[in-house]
Tab-separated table of C-alpha atoms in Angstrom:
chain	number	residue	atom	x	y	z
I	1	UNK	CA	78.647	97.649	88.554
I	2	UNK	CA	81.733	96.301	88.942
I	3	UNK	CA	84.933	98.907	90.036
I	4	UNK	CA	86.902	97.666	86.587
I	5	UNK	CA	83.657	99.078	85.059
I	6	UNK	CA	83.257	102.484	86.995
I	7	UNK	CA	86.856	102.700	86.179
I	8	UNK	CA	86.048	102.613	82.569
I	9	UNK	CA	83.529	105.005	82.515
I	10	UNK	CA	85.708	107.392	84.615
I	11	UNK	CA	88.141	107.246	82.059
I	12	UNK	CA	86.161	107.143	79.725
I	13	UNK	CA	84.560	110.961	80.509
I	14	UNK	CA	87.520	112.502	81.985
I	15	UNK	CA	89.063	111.883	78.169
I	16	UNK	CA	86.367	113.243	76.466
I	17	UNK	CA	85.992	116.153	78.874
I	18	UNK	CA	89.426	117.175	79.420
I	19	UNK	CA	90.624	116.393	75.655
I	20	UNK	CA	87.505	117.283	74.037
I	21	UNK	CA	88.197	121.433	75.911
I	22	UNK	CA	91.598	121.141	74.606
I	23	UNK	CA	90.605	120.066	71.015
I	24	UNK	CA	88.122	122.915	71.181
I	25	UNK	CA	90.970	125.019	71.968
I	26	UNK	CA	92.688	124.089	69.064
I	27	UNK	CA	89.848	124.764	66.856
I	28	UNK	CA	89.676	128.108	68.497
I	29	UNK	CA	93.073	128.569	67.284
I	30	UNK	CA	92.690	127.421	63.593
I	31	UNK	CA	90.008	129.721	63.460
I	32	UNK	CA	91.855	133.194	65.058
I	33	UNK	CA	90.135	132.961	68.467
I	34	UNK	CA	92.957	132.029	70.624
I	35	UNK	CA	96.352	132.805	70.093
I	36	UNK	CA	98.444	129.666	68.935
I	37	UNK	CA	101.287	130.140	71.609
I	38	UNK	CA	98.383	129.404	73.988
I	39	UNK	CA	98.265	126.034	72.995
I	40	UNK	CA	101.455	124.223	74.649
I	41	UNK	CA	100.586	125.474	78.325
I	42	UNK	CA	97.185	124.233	77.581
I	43	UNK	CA	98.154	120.644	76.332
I	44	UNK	CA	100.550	120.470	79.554
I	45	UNK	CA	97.469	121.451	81.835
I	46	UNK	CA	95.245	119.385	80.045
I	47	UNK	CA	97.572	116.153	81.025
I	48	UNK	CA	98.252	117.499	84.608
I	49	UNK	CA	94.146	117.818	85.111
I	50	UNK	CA	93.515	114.555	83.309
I	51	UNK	CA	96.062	113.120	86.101
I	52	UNK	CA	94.458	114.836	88.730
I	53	UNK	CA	91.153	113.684	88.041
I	54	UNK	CA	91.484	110.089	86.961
I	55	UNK	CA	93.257	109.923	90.702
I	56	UNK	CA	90.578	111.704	92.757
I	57	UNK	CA	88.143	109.897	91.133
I	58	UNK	CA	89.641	106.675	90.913
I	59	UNK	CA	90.697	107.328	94.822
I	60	UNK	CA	87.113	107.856	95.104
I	61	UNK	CA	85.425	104.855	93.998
I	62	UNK	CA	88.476	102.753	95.176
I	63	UNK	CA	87.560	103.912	99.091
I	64	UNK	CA	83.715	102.541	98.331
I	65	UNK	CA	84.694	98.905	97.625
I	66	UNK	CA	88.884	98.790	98.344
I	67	UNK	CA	88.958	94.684	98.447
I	68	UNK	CA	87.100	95.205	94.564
I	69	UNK	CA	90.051	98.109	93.599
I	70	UNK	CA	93.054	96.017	94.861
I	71	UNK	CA	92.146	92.138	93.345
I	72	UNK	CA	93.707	91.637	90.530
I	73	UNK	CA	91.114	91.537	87.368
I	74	UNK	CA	89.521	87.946	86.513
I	75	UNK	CA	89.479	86.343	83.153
I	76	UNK	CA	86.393	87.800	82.140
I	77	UNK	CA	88.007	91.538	82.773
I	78	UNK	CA	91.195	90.557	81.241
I	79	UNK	CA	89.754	89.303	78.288
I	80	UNK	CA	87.384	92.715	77.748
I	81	UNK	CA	90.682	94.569	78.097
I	82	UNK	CA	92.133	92.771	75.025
I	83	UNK	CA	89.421	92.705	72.953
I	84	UNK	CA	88.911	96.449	73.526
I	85	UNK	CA	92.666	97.413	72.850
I	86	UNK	CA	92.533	95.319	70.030
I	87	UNK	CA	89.696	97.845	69.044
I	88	UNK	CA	91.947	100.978	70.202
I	89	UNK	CA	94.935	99.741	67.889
I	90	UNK	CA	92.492	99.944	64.585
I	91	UNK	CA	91.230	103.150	65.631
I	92	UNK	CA	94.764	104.353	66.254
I	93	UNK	CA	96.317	103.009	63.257
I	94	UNK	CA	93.607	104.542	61.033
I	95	UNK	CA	94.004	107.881	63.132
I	96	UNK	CA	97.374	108.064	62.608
I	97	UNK	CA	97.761	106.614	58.536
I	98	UNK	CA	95.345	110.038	58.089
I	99	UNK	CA	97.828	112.252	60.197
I	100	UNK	CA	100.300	111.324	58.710
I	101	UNK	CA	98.126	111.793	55.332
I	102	UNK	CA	97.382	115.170	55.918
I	103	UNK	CA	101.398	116.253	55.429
I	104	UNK	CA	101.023	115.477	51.154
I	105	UNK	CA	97.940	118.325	51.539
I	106	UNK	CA	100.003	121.000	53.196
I	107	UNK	CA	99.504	120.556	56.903
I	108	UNK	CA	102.387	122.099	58.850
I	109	UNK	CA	104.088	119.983	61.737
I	110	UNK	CA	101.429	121.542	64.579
I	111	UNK	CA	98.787	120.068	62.823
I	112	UNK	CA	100.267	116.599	61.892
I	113	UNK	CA	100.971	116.856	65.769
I	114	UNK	CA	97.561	117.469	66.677
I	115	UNK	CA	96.091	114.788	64.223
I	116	UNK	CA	98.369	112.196	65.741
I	117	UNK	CA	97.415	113.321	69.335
I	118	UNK	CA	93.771	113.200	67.994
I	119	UNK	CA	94.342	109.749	66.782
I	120	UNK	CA	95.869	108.612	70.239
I	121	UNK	CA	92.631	110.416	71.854
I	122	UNK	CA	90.133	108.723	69.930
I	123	UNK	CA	92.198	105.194	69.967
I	124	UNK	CA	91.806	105.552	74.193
I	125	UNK	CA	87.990	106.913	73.894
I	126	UNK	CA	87.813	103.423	71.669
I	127	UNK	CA	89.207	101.009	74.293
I	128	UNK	CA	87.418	102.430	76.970
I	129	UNK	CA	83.896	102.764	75.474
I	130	UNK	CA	84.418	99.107	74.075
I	131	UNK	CA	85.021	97.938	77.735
I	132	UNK	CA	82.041	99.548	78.396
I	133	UNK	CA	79.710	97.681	76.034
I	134	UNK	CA	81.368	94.884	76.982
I	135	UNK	CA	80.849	95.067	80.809
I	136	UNK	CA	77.318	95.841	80.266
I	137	UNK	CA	76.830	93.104	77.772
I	138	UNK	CA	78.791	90.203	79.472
I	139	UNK	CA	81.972	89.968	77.315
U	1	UNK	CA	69.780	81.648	77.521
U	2	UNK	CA	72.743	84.118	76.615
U	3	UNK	CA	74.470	83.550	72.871
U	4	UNK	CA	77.148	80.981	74.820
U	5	UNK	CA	77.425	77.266	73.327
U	6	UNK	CA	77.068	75.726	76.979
U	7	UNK	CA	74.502	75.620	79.155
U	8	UNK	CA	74.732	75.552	82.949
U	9	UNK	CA	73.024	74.642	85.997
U	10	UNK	CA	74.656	77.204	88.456
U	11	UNK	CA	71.540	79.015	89.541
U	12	UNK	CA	70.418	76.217	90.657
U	13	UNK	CA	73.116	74.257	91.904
U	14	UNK	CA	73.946	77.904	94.546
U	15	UNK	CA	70.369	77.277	95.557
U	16	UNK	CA	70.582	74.095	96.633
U	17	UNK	CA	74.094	74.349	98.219
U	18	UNK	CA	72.769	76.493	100.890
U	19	UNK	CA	71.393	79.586	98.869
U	20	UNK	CA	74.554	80.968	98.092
U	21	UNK	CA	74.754	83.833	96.400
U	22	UNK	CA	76.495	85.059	93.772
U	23	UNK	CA	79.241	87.281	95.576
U	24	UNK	CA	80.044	84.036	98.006
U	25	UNK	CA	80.524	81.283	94.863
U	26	UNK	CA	82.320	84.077	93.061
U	27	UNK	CA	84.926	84.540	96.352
U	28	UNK	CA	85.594	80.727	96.190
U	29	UNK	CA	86.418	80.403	92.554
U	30	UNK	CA	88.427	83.782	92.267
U	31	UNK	CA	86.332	85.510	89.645
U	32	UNK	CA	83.807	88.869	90.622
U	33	UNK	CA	80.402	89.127	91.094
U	34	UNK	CA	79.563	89.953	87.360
U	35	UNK	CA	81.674	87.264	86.057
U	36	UNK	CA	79.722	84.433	88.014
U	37	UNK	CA	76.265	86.563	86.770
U	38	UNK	CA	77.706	86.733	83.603
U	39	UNK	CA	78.369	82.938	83.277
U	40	UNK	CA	74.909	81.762	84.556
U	41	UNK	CA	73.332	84.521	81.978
U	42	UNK	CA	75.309	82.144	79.509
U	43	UNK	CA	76.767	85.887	77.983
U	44	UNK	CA	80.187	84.533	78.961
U	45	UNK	CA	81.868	80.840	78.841
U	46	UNK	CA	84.342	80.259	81.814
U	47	UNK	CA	88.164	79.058	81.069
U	48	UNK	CA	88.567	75.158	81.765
U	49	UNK	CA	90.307	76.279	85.458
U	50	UNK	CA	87.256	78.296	86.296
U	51	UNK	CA	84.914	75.942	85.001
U	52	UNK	CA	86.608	73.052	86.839
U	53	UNK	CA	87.060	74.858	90.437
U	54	UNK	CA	82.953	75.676	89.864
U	55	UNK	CA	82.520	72.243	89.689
U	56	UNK	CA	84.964	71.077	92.647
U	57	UNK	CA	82.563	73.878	94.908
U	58	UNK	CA	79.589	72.650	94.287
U	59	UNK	CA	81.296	68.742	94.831
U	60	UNK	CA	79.974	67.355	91.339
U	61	UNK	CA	82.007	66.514	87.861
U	62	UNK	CA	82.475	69.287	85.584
U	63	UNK	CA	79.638	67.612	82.666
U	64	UNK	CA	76.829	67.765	85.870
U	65	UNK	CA	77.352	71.694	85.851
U	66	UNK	CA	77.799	72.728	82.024
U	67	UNK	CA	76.430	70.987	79.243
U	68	UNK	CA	77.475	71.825	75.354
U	69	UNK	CA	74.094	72.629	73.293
U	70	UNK	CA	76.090	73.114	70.073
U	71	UNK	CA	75.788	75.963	67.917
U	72	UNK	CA	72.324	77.449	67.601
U	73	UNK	CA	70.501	78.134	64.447
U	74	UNK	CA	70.004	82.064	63.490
């Protein structure tokens, strides 16, 4: 497996884990379980840990093959990138056109907010699982 | 053969150039290990440049290493 790929995948589950905790948190919140005032702290730990991780594990993979982690990527690698933001950009633009939606059926600002995060969440979870099917198949 | 348009003879052109491997043609035409895999697998089709400096390694024109089959049939 290529480091661009391990990359992806670290991404890809740092994301989900670290985002997917906060958006439980959020849910939590909706629902009475955790005090809304909560929530800002926890989105700016949620971004420092994401941080944190992505570096240690990046760091960590990186000291396993360094000539791999500092070459710049190929054609083949830049080409997966594109093709899997390309994906992203739908899946943001659709996650964002239903944020956005959700202010004509009475959603206050925190939860356009959160919907737009969401869409931004999902749009990165895109791009990265995309480069993952693509490493694995080729392009 | 992968879904790829053009066929190649890497594999066996690395072979007979000494066994090289993968890793050692992919450090002399500037692509990684998986690309090189990924072209002989015929899952990806190398840029012109790439194609060419493939070619220049293994000392033979560009039509002796990749061939176009044309668009198979579903």
């Amino acid at each position: 497996m290529s480091f661009r790929e391990k990359s992806a995948w670290i991404s890809f589950f740092c994301i989900l884990a670290v985002f997917g905790s906060y958006f439980a948190a959020v849910g939590g919140a909706k629902a009475g379980r955790i005090d809304a005032t909560h929530l800002f702290p926890m989105f700016i730990a949620a971004v420092v840990i994401l941080v944190v991780l992505e570096i240690v594990l990046h760091a960590a993979v990186a000291i396993r093959s360094p000539r791999e982690a500092t070459a710049r990527r190929d054609e083949r690698e830049r080409l997966i990138v594109l093709k899997a933001t390309r994906i992203a950009f739908y899946v943001l633009a659709v996650g964002a056109f239903l944020a956005i939606f959700t202010m004509h059926h009475g959603a206050g600002p925190r939860d356009m907010a959160h919907g737009v995060l969401l869409a931004f969440v999902l749009a990165e979870l895109a791009k990265f699982g995309a480069e993952i099917v693509y490493f694995r198949r080729g392009t | 053969m992968g879904d790829c348009e053009i066929d190649n003879n890497i594999r066996r052109l690395r072979f007979e150039h000494g066994e090289m491997t993968q890793q050692e043609l992919a450090g002399r035409i500037g692509v990684t290990r998986q690309t090189v895999n990924a072209i002989e697998l015929g899952k990806y089709s190398p840029s012109l440049e790439v194609a060419f400096r493939i070619a220049a390694v293994f000392e033979l024109p560009v039509e002796q290493v990749f061939s176009y089959r044309g668009k198979r049939r579903s």
